[in-house]
Amino acid sequence: MFTGIITDQGEVLALEQRGDLRARIGTHYDIAGIDIGASIACDGVCLTVIALGPEPRNWFDVEISAETVGATNLDSWTVGRIVNLERALKVGDELGGHIVSGHVDGVAEVVGMQEEGDSTRVTFRAPDELARFIAPKGSVALNGTSLTVNEVNGRDFGINFIPHTKSATTWGKVAVGDRINLEIDTMARYVARLREYG
């Protein structure tokens, strides 16, 4: 369980295909406080730590199944890529974003960008099957970041990125055409299921 509040920007240090994809991610986290088996959201994907080390900088390894690679943008990861990181929520932690599971529902595409003062308005296009779960003033997790939807027009929806978000996450480097991990709000999923069942 996560909140969508990014606490580090990691770097993909190595990628190796061993049946499953294995990735090494450099981090500013104190690895002495990370256990083997811990969950860390990497660009919004909940991944399990399988190894740790301090050299040449703090790092952790994760294994990524073919199913996860196929359902997310992790197929575009390359060495040197910067990724949003969040440690798992602990009981008693402040819930500053919204409840995020780290189970990505699909991949959205950046289809437009516009500067608005110091902020940037980014337009995303959701997959057909997920568009109905996205509502104005609702929450989404994009590359692991808890964000508020400004407007919706069919499959397209807009998000406003303030300067802090752009500097504390990878959103300062976003470009049209980028593929983005999308996790819809859990409450929206249950409301839709109740309507279907009723």
mmCIF file of C-alpha atoms in Angstrom:
data_model
loop_
_atom_site.group_PDB
_atom_site.id
_atom_site.type_symbol
_atom_site.label_atom_id
_atom_site.label_comp_id
_atom_site.label_asym_id
_atom_site.label_seq_id
_atom_site.Cartn_x
_atom_site.Cartn_y
_atom_site.Cartn_z
ATOM 1 C CA MET A 1 0.000 0.000 0.000
ATOM 2 C CA PHE A 2 1.269 3.458 -0.992
ATOM 3 C CA THR A 3 0.085 7.062 -0.972
ATOM 4 C CA GLY A 4 1.413 8.357 -4.283
ATOM 5 C CA ILE A 5 3.745 10.822 -2.540
ATOM 6 C CA ILE A 6 7.136 10.341 -4.203
ATOM 7 C CA THR A 7 10.040 10.277 -1.739
ATOM 8 C CA ASP A 8 13.010 9.639 -4.046
ATOM 9 C CA GLN A 9 14.057 9.689 -7.680
ATOM 10 C CA GLY A 10 16.019 6.533 -8.426
ATOM 11 C CA GLU A 11 18.191 5.661 -11.395
ATOM 12 C CA VAL A 12 18.102 2.415 -13.351
ATOM 13 C CA LEU A 13 21.702 1.209 -13.013
ATOM 14 C CA ALA A 14 21.431 -2.185 -14.732
ATOM 15 C CA LEU A 15 18.911 -4.381 -16.540
ATOM 16 C CA GLU A 16 19.305 -8.122 -17.101
ATOM 17 C CA GLN A 17 16.911 -10.610 -18.662
ATOM 18 C CA ARG A 18 17.029 -13.855 -16.632
ATOM 19 C CA GLY A 19 13.701 -15.381 -17.586
ATOM 20 C CA ASP A 20 12.189 -12.479 -15.653
ATOM 21 C CA LEU A 21 13.649 -8.995 -16.002
ATOM 22 C CA ARG A 22 16.009 -8.023 -13.176
ATOM 23 C CA ALA A 23 16.652 -4.324 -12.530
ATOM 24 C CA ARG A 24 19.142 -2.592 -10.259
ATOM 25 C CA ILE A 25 17.982 0.818 -9.056
ATOM 26 C CA GLY A 26 20.211 3.422 -7.442
ATOM 27 C CA THR A 27 18.578 5.258 -4.558
ATOM 28 C CA HIS A 28 19.093 7.902 -1.894
ATOM 29 C CA TYR A 29 17.223 5.705 0.598
ATOM 30 C CA ASP A 30 19.188 4.373 3.567
ATOM 31 C CA ILE A 31 19.427 0.724 2.554
ATOM 32 C CA ALA A 32 20.061 -0.281 6.178
ATOM 33 C CA GLY A 33 16.363 0.423 6.692
ATOM 34 C CA ILE A 34 15.185 -1.716 3.764
ATOM 35 C CA ASP A 35 14.521 -5.427 4.253
ATOM 36 C CA ILE A 36 14.792 -8.118 1.605
ATOM 37 C CA GLY A 37 11.182 -8.703 0.545
ATOM 38 C CA ALA A 38 10.184 -5.065 1.104
ATOM 39 C CA SER A 39 7.859 -3.435 -1.427
ATOM 40 C CA ILE A 40 8.968 -0.291 -3.247
ATOM 41 C CA ALA A 41 6.847 1.414 -5.895
ATOM 42 C CA CYS A 42 9.009 2.145 -8.937
ATOM 43 C CA ASP A 43 7.235 4.504 -11.358
ATOM 44 C CA GLY A 44 4.055 3.317 -9.668
ATOM 45 C CA VAL A 45 4.716 -0.426 -9.984
ATOM 46 C CA CYS A 46 4.897 -2.317 -6.682
ATOM 47 C CA LEU A 47 8.122 -4.353 -6.858
ATOM 48 C CA THR A 48 9.823 -6.628 -4.318
ATOM 49 C CA VAL A 49 13.389 -6.003 -3.170
ATOM 50 C CA ILE A 50 15.517 -9.127 -3.700
ATOM 51 C CA ALA A 51 19.028 -7.731 -3.060
ATOM 52 C CA LEU A 52 20.703 -4.590 -1.669
ATOM 53 C CA GLY A 53 24.124 -3.002 -1.724
ATOM 54 C CA PRO A 54 26.071 0.193 -0.956
ATOM 55 C CA GLU A 55 28.591 0.358 -3.828
ATOM 56 C CA PRO A 56 29.197 2.368 -5.917
ATOM 57 C CA ARG A 57 26.075 3.994 -4.411
ATOM 58 C CA ASN A 58 23.057 2.666 -2.519
ATOM 59 C CA TRP A 59 21.044 0.311 -4.712
ATOM 60 C CA PHE A 60 18.374 -2.372 -4.607
ATOM 61 C CA ASP A 61 17.469 -5.119 -7.083
ATOM 62 C CA VAL A 62 13.970 -6.150 -8.161
ATOM 63 C CA GLU A 63 12.619 -8.910 -10.403
ATOM 64 C CA ILE A 64 9.877 -7.994 -12.867
ATOM 65 C CA SER A 65 7.651 -10.667 -14.409
ATOM 66 C CA ALA A 66 6.799 -10.701 -18.115
ATOM 67 C CA GLU A 67 3.158 -9.994 -17.184
ATOM 68 C CA THR A 68 4.177 -6.812 -15.326
ATOM 69 C CA VAL A 69 6.456 -5.690 -18.157
ATOM 70 C CA GLY A 70 3.609 -6.208 -20.647
ATOM 71 C CA ALA A 71 1.043 -4.289 -18.584
ATOM 72 C CA THR A 72 3.221 -1.251 -17.792
ATOM 73 C CA ASN A 73 5.781 1.077 -19.380
ATOM 74 C CA LEU A 74 8.661 -0.915 -17.871
ATOM 75 C CA ASP A 75 9.350 -2.354 -21.343
ATOM 76 C CA SER A 76 10.823 1.073 -22.179
ATOM 77 C CA TRP A 77 13.203 1.198 -19.192
ATOM 78 C CA THR A 78 16.831 1.755 -20.146
ATOM 79 C CA VAL A 79 19.990 2.146 -18.079
ATOM 80 C CA GLY A 80 20.177 5.725 -16.842
ATOM 81 C CA ARG A 81 16.411 6.246 -16.709
ATOM 82 C CA ILE A 82 15.217 8.214 -13.663
ATOM 83 C CA VAL A 83 12.188 6.699 -11.898
ATOM 84 C CA ASN A 84 9.822 7.822 -9.145
ATOM 85 C CA LEU A 85 10.230 5.828 -5.918
ATOM 86 C CA GLU A 86 8.017 5.404 -2.863
ATOM 87 C CA ARG A 87 8.475 3.123 0.132
ATOM 88 C CA ALA A 88 5.436 1.183 1.370
ATOM 89 C CA LEU A 89 3.077 2.939 3.770
ATOM 90 C CA LYS A 90 3.572 2.218 7.470
ATOM 91 C CA VAL A 91 0.762 2.297 10.009
ATOM 92 C CA GLY A 92 0.684 5.809 11.430
ATOM 93 C CA ASP A 93 2.266 7.485 8.366
ATOM 94 C CA GLU A 94 0.662 10.639 7.028
ATOM 95 C CA LEU A 95 -1.643 9.888 4.092
ATOM 96 C CA GLY A 96 -0.860 12.921 1.954
ATOM 97 C CA GLY A 97 -2.025 11.561 -1.403
ATOM 98 C CA HIS A 98 -4.603 8.809 -1.838
ATOM 99 C CA ILE A 99 -4.615 5.033 -1.385
ATOM 100 C CA VAL A 100 -2.431 3.545 -4.145
ATOM 101 C CA SER A 101 -1.873 -0.199 -4.532
ATOM 102 C CA GLY A 102 1.036 -0.189 -6.965
ATOM 103 C CA HIS A 103 -0.973 -2.433 -9.308
ATOM 104 C CA VAL A 104 -0.927 -0.552 -12.611
ATOM 105 C CA ASP A 105 -4.169 -0.778 -14.610
ATOM 106 C CA GLY A 106 -2.805 0.331 -17.968
ATOM 107 C CA VAL A 107 -0.634 2.775 -19.849
ATOM 108 C CA ALA A 108 -1.713 6.317 -20.740
ATOM 109 C CA GLU A 109 -0.026 8.540 -23.330
ATOM 110 C CA VAL A 110 0.992 12.191 -23.036
ATOM 111 C CA VAL A 111 -0.819 13.930 -25.905
ATOM 112 C CA GLY A 112 -0.414 17.604 -25.022
ATOM 113 C CA MET A 113 1.479 20.085 -22.852
ATOM 114 C CA GLN A 114 0.955 23.762 -22.117
ATOM 115 C CA GLU A 115 2.738 26.132 -19.758
ATOM 116 C CA GLU A 116 0.381 27.975 -17.389
ATOM 117 C CA GLY A 117 2.345 30.439 -15.260
ATOM 118 C CA ASP A 118 4.967 28.420 -13.392
ATOM 119 C CA SER A 119 2.900 25.241 -13.757
ATOM 120 C CA THR A 120 2.540 22.853 -16.676
ATOM 121 C CA ARG A 121 -0.830 21.495 -17.855
ATOM 122 C CA VAL A 122 -0.370 18.009 -19.302
ATOM 123 C CA THR A 123 -3.061 16.181 -21.267
ATOM 124 C CA PHE A 124 -3.097 12.376 -21.110
ATOM 125 C CA ARG A 125 -5.030 9.847 -23.193
ATOM 126 C CA ALA A 126 -6.296 6.856 -21.208
ATOM 127 C CA PRO A 127 -6.943 3.412 -22.688
ATOM 128 C CA ASP A 128 -10.606 2.972 -23.726
ATOM 129 C CA GLU A 129 -11.343 0.484 -20.949
ATOM 130 C CA LEU A 130 -10.069 2.822 -18.209
ATOM 131 C CA ALA A 131 -11.446 6.195 -19.333
ATOM 132 C CA ARG A 132 -14.766 5.712 -17.527
ATOM 133 C CA PHE A 133 -12.959 5.504 -14.172
ATOM 134 C CA ILE A 134 -11.426 8.994 -14.496
ATOM 135 C CA ALA A 135 -13.488 11.953 -13.274
ATOM 136 C CA PRO A 136 -12.878 15.697 -12.790
ATOM 137 C CA LYS A 137 -11.478 16.381 -9.289
ATOM 138 C CA GLY A 138 -10.912 12.653 -8.824
ATOM 139 C CA SER A 139 -7.556 11.039 -8.112
ATOM 140 C CA VAL A 140 -5.253 9.011 -10.339
ATOM 141 C CA ALA A 141 -1.730 7.672 -9.864
ATOM 142 C CA LEU A 142 0.550 8.396 -12.827
ATOM 143 C CA ASN A 143 4.045 6.877 -12.688
ATOM 144 C CA GLY A 144 3.304 6.423 -8.994
ATOM 145 C CA THR A 145 2.409 10.063 -8.296
ATOM 146 C CA SER A 146 -0.939 10.877 -6.647
ATOM 147 C CA LEU A 147 -2.554 13.557 -8.796
ATOM 148 C CA THR A 148 -5.873 15.379 -9.067
ATOM 149 C CA VAL A 149 -7.676 15.358 -12.420
ATOM 150 C CA ASN A 150 -8.592 18.852 -13.645
ATOM 151 C CA GLU A 151 -10.811 18.071 -16.609
ATOM 152 C CA VAL A 152 -11.956 15.104 -18.685
ATOM 153 C CA ASN A 153 -12.898 15.018 -22.369
ATOM 154 C CA GLY A 154 -13.658 11.492 -23.550
ATOM 155 C CA ARG A 155 -10.441 9.504 -23.123
ATOM 156 C CA ASP A 156 -8.367 12.630 -22.538
ATOM 157 C CA PHE A 157 -7.794 14.170 -19.126
ATOM 158 C CA GLY A 158 -5.693 17.046 -17.844
ATOM 159 C CA ILE A 159 -3.384 17.367 -14.858
ATOM 160 C CA ASN A 160 -1.708 20.554 -13.616
ATOM 161 C CA PHE A 161 1.876 20.087 -12.369
ATOM 162 C CA ILE A 162 3.104 22.720 -9.917
ATOM 163 C CA PRO A 163 6.835 23.558 -9.721
ATOM 164 C CA HIS A 164 7.371 21.459 -6.555
ATOM 165 C CA THR A 165 5.958 18.335 -8.218
ATOM 166 C CA LYS A 166 8.106 18.920 -11.301
ATOM 167 C CA SER A 167 11.286 19.174 -9.203
ATOM 168 C CA ALA A 168 10.542 16.423 -6.631
ATOM 169 C CA THR A 169 9.534 13.823 -9.249
ATOM 170 C CA THR A 170 10.268 12.910 -12.854
ATOM 171 C CA TRP A 171 7.407 15.120 -14.091
ATOM 172 C CA GLY A 172 9.809 17.962 -14.881
ATOM 173 C CA LYS A 173 11.144 15.838 -17.754
ATOM 174 C CA VAL A 174 7.837 14.710 -19.303
ATOM 175 C CA ALA A 175 7.339 15.005 -23.081
ATOM 176 C CA VAL A 176 4.548 14.467 -25.582
ATOM 177 C CA GLY A 177 4.475 10.814 -26.616
ATOM 178 C CA ASP A 178 5.658 9.469 -23.248
ATOM 179 C CA ARG A 179 3.922 6.300 -22.060
ATOM 180 C CA ILE A 180 2.801 6.612 -18.442
ATOM 181 C CA ASN A 181 1.792 3.978 -15.873
ATOM 182 C CA LEU A 182 -1.831 4.633 -14.877
ATOM 183 C CA GLU A 183 -3.520 3.329 -11.735
ATOM 184 C CA ILE A 184 -7.143 4.347 -11.359
ATOM 185 C CA ASP A 185 -8.605 5.270 -7.991
ATOM 186 C CA THR A 186 -9.690 2.198 -6.006
ATOM 187 C CA MET A 187 -12.970 3.869 -5.022
ATOM 188 C CA ALA A 188 -13.843 4.478 -8.693
ATOM 189 C CA ARG A 189 -13.242 0.798 -9.427
ATOM 190 C CA TYR A 190 -15.631 -0.330 -6.676
ATOM 191 C CA VAL A 191 -18.319 2.194 -7.609
ATOM 192 C CA ALA A 192 -18.215 0.957 -11.212
ATOM 193 C CA ARG A 193 -18.444 -2.666 -10.077
ATOM 194 C CA LEU A 194 -21.437 -1.915 -7.851
ATOM 195 C CA ARG A 195 -23.215 -0.224 -10.761
ATOM 196 C CA GLU A 196 -22.509 -3.204 -13.033
ATOM 197 C CA TYR A 197 -23.700 -5.719 -10.460
ATOM 198 C CA GLY A 198 -26.815 -3.742 -9.574
#
